[in-house]
Amino acid sequence: MKVAIVHEWLESYAGSERVVEQMLLLWPQADLFVVCDVLPEGERGFLKGRPVRTSFIQKLPFARKHFRKYLSLMPIAVEQFDLSGYDLVLSSNHAVAKGVITGPGQLHVSYVHSPMRYAWDLQHQYLRQAGLERGPMSLYTRWLLHRMRLWDRSTASRVDSVVANSRYIAERIEKVWRCPSTVIHPPVDVERFTLGEAREDHYLIAARMVPYKRVELVVEAFRGMPDRRLVVCGDGPGAALVRAAAAGAPNIELRGRVAQAELVRLTRTARAFVYAAEEDFGIGMVEAQACGTPLIAFGRGGARDIVRPETGILFPEQSVGAITAAVQRFEAVAASIRPEACRENALRFSIAAFRERFHAHVEGLLAERAAA
């Protein structure tokens, strides 16, 4: 059986690339197609020397640094991949990968990390953050995103089976594409995180400091709880906002970007891991649970799939008051949350669990097709 795997672009070894890695391990004979490949040499280990087939965008001027500026060409680019000789096509989609063209004799399964966020419900947030709320470039960008929405919706019908990485993404798929999906959570390397035993007095938040992570909200909440210690790990364009929120608060420690070993130590010894972002899934929350650490998380997005009553607390809105109340609720029940229960919960999202579920899903579809 000939297998093709299609991914948007290779830029860093992050969450979506970890899904592609598992696809390559499940179907080692597969050929890999991407719009653009700018992955640094030090992060290419998961490819195991495999050749990567790129689109014409790879050769366009300045594409290695600014390939996202060619978004308007990406639908055309993925449609130029000749996949006619493949029996099985697997796409890893958060933008355009699902738009590849396949024939009636081929099975196309798309693992969807999210529909194109910036073209759908996050369009206005994207325009604000990019400074494109007014002017000629704003009009052009709005027109482009309108065209991308039409293409994105229409190409959903090209997929034989849509797989969503969480219930939240399944709901978004139903909303924007009007099609059903199967939820299979992404693989998390829980074995890298061991169960913590001795707990210290700190709460922990670890996240890239970008606006939607709402790290400053957590900091502001703990600023109002001077008897509780918060450790903040991470860096990014929103770091100045976080520093301003923490200014003068002796109970808040800003650690910046820390080494992986230190992050694991801080997670294993934390009273709880606090998270205020609305995530598609939330790998960091699963890693905290793998350490036996309870969660205090915003109750929308992937957190609904991760947090159980016996492993943490969900709060209803992204506000200082809601976070403060959640910390107080957590402390009232903390003694009943066992580290072993948190660890057991994390194992639901292991690499082995992903491989078993995704392989069984695809093989079941192939068997149905063969029997038809």
XYZ file of N, CA and C in Angstrom, residues 118-220:
309
model
N -7.427 31.941 12.191
C -7.403 33.367 11.827
C -8.378 33.699 10.711
N -8.897 32.691 10.012
C -9.879 32.957 8.962
C -11.303 32.860 9.477
N -11.499 32.216 10.625
C -12.852 32.018 11.143
C -13.082 32.873 12.382
N -13.326 32.282 13.538
C -13.772 33.051 14.701
C -12.704 33.953 15.304
N -11.428 33.736 14.976
C -10.379 34.598 15.522
C -9.935 35.671 14.533
N -10.695 35.882 13.460
C -10.296 36.866 12.452
C -10.101 38.255 13.052
N -11.058 38.727 13.850
C -10.980 40.094 14.371
C -9.822 40.244 15.352
N -9.573 39.218 16.148
C -8.424 39.248 17.054
C -7.131 39.294 16.252
N -7.043 38.507 15.188
C -5.854 38.493 14.340
C -5.619 39.869 13.713
N -6.664 40.496 13.206
C -6.521 41.812 12.579
C -6.060 42.859 13.594
N -6.603 42.806 14.811
C -6.178 43.752 15.852
C -4.706 43.568 16.182
N -4.287 42.326 16.395
C -2.904 42.062 16.793
C -1.916 42.401 15.683
N -2.366 42.291 14.428
C -1.500 42.602 13.292
C -1.560 44.075 12.902
N -2.368 44.867 13.616
C -2.504 46.276 13.272
C -3.183 46.497 11.934
N -4.137 45.634 11.608
C -4.786 45.682 10.289
C -6.287 45.950 10.414
N -6.664 46.796 11.349
C -8.087 47.085 11.524
C -8.592 48.120 10.520
N -7.683 48.928 9.967
C -8.085 49.969 9.005
C -7.060 50.060 7.894
N -7.490 50.696 6.785
C -6.575 50.988 5.693
C -6.634 49.980 4.563
N -5.897 50.262 3.477
C -5.917 49.393 2.288
C -5.480 47.958 2.582
N -4.437 47.771 3.419
C -3.990 46.404 3.734
C -5.045 45.658 4.531
N -5.788 46.380 5.358
C -6.877 45.748 6.103
C -7.940 45.224 5.147
N -8.306 46.058 4.157
C -9.315 45.624 3.181
C -8.834 44.405 2.409
N -7.564 44.431 1.983
C -7.017 43.286 1.242
C -7.015 42.032 2.109
N -6.581 42.166 3.376
C -6.506 41.003 4.260
C -7.890 40.428 4.533
N -8.884 41.304 4.725
C -10.248 40.835 4.950
C -10.782 40.094 3.717
N -10.471 40.625 2.542
C -10.886 39.948 1.298
C -10.206 38.582 1.192
N -8.902 38.549 1.499
C -8.152 37.295 1.421
C -8.721 36.263 2.398
N -8.994 36.671 3.621
C -9.535 35.733 4.608
C -10.932 35.255 4.212
N -11.699 36.135 3.567
C -13.004 35.712 3.044
C -12.825 34.608 2.007
N -11.881 34.794 1.092
C -11.613 33.766 0.075
C -11.108 32.472 0.718
N -10.270 32.600 1.749
C -9.760 31.414 2.429
C -10.895 30.656 3.127
N -11.860 31.388 3.699
C -12.990 30.713 4.341
C -13.790 29.907 3.326
N -14.050 30.489 2.160
C -14.797 29.775 1.125
C -14.061 28.509 0.705
N -12.748 28.636 0.500
C -11.946 27.477 0.093
C -11.888 26.444 1.210
N -11.697 26.914 2.444
C -11.574 26.004 3.582
C -12.852 25.189 3.759
N -13.988 25.847 3.663
C -15.271 25.142 3.816
C -15.481 24.149 2.678
N -15.203 24.569 1.450
C -15.476 23.702 0.302
C -14.586 22.469 0.286
N -13.331 22.606 0.737
C -12.400 21.473 0.669
C -12.632 20.456 1.783
N -13.459 20.783 2.773
C -13.783 19.783 3.803
C -14.456 18.564 3.182
N -15.169 18.773 2.079
C -15.850 17.654 1.416
C -14.876 16.728 0.695
N -13.614 17.134 0.559
C -12.616 16.266 -0.083
C -12.104 15.184 0.861
N -12.387 15.321 2.140
C -11.851 14.393 3.146
C -12.856 13.280 3.398
N -12.368 12.040 3.444
C -13.245 10.896 3.714
C -13.529 10.733 5.203
N -12.560 11.061 6.053
C -12.752 10.944 7.496
C -11.978 12.058 8.182
N -12.689 12.862 8.988
C -12.070 13.952 9.727
C -11.855 13.503 11.170
N -10.630 13.684 11.667
C -10.290 13.355 13.048
C -9.942 14.657 13.763
N -10.595 14.924 14.885
C -10.353 16.136 15.666
C -9.485 15.813 16.874
N -8.642 16.765 17.285
C -7.735 16.480 18.396
C -8.361 16.707 19.772
N -9.604 17.219 19.824
C -10.317 17.376 21.097
C -11.795 17.574 20.801
N -12.618 17.492 21.841
C -14.043 17.756 21.653
C -14.267 19.197 21.218
N -13.458 20.092 21.728
C -13.558 21.510 21.368
C -13.343 21.707 19.873
N -12.325 21.059 19.324
C -12.063 21.170 17.889
C -13.152 20.472 17.095
N -13.698 19.383 17.611
C -14.823 18.722 16.937
C -16.015 19.671 16.828
N -16.249 20.457 17.878
C -17.339 21.434 17.843
C -17.057 22.529 16.816
N -15.811 22.977 16.729
C -15.458 24.003 15.744
C -15.593 23.455 14.324
N -15.212 22.201 14.118
C -15.344 21.572 12.805
C -16.817 21.509 12.392
N -17.657 21.100 13.331
C -19.091 21.037 13.047
C -19.635 22.427 12.729
N -19.165 23.430 13.431
C -19.651 24.792 13.240
C -19.258 25.362 11.883
N -17.987 25.223 11.497
C -17.508 25.921 10.297
C -17.542 25.053 9.037
N -17.381 23.734 9.194
C -17.389 22.850 8.027
C -18.690 22.074 7.885
N -19.489 22.036 8.955
C -20.745 21.282 8.959
C -20.530 19.811 8.625
N -19.527 19.216 9.257
C -19.294 17.785 9.035
C -18.928 17.123 10.359
N -19.211 15.837 10.505
C -18.873 15.130 11.747
C -17.389 14.813 11.809
N -16.908 14.483 12.997
C -15.505 14.103 13.163
C -15.389 13.106 14.301
N -14.268 12.420 14.320
C -13.932 11.483 15.392
C -12.849 12.103 16.245
N -13.012 12.094 17.568
C -12.017 12.692 18.459
C -10.958 11.658 18.826
N -9.703 11.979 18.500
C -8.546 11.195 18.940
C -7.527 12.195 19.455
N -7.250 12.173 20.739
C -6.363 13.174 21.331
C -4.927 12.998 20.836
N -4.176 14.087 20.746
C -2.807 14.009 20.230
C -1.875 13.280 21.195
N -0.729 12.822 20.704
C 0.207 12.085 21.562
C 0.996 13.012 22.473
N 1.082 12.647 23.736
C 1.881 13.395 24.701
C 2.924 12.441 25.287
N 4.178 12.871 25.306
C 5.255 12.016 25.813
C 5.254 12.041 27.343
N 4.264 11.381 27.913
C 4.102 11.418 29.378
C 5.241 10.710 30.102
N 5.972 9.844 29.403
C 7.057 9.112 30.061
C 8.219 10.029 30.428
N 8.291 11.203 29.803
C 9.360 12.145 30.150
C 9.101 12.824 31.493
N 7.886 12.664 32.008
C 7.492 13.351 33.231
C 7.153 12.304 34.293
N 7.854 12.364 35.383
C 7.670 11.357 36.426
C 6.852 11.927 37.584
N 6.284 11.029 38.347
C 5.402 11.406 39.445
C 6.184 12.112 40.540
N 5.742 13.314 40.922
C 6.374 14.046 42.008
C 5.900 13.541 43.358
N 6.757 13.621 44.327
C 6.407 13.136 45.671
C 6.323 14.296 46.666
N 7.412 15.010 46.864
C 7.426 16.111 47.841
C 6.919 17.392 47.178
N 5.833 17.949 47.703
C 5.275 19.190 47.178
C 5.807 20.390 47.951
N 6.060 21.487 47.224
C 6.496 22.728 47.852
C 5.305 23.681 47.933
N 5.561 24.941 48.233
C 4.449 25.862 48.495
C 4.040 26.689 47.283
N 4.663 26.459 46.118
C 4.396 27.342 44.981
C 3.333 26.789 44.042
N 2.585 27.713 43.431
C 1.765 27.414 42.262
C 2.616 27.725 41.033
N 2.275 27.104 39.904
C 3.108 27.251 38.704
C 2.256 27.563 37.490
N 2.753 28.500 36.672
C 2.234 28.660 35.316
C 3.430 28.668 34.378
N 3.367 27.850 33.326
C 4.431 27.784 32.319
C 3.772 27.889 30.959
N 4.108 28.940 30.212
C 3.468 29.155 28.914
C 4.279 30.157 28.110
N 4.139 30.064 26.808
C 4.697 31.097 25.941
C 3.870 32.362 26.142
N 4.537 33.486 26.287
C 3.836 34.722 26.625
C 3.339 35.437 25.376
N 2.195 34.961 24.922
C 1.465 35.570 23.810
C 0.073 35.920 24.333
N -0.644 36.856 23.688
C -1.877 37.386 24.283
C -2.902 36.348 24.717
N -3.154 35.313 23.877
C -4.257 34.416 24.207
C -3.964 33.515 25.404
N -2.702 33.415 25.825
C -2.364 32.580 26.992
C -2.828 33.210 28.299
N -3.042 34.540 28.315
C -3.570 35.269 29.472
C -2.737 35.041 30.739
N -1.420 34.985 30.574
C -0.532 34.805 31.729
C -0.671 35.971 32.696
N -0.854 37.191 32.152
C -0.955 38.371 33.018
C -2.167 38.286 33.953
N -3.223 37.612 33.519
C -4.401 37.449 34.375
C -4.068 36.616 35.617
N -3.338 35.537 35.405
C -2.940 34.684 36.527
C -2.053 35.472 37.483
N -1.118 36.238 36.922
C -0.224 37.054 37.751
C -1.022 38.070 38.557
N -1.980 38.739 37.918
C -2.800 39.728 38.627
C -3.609 39.070 39.750
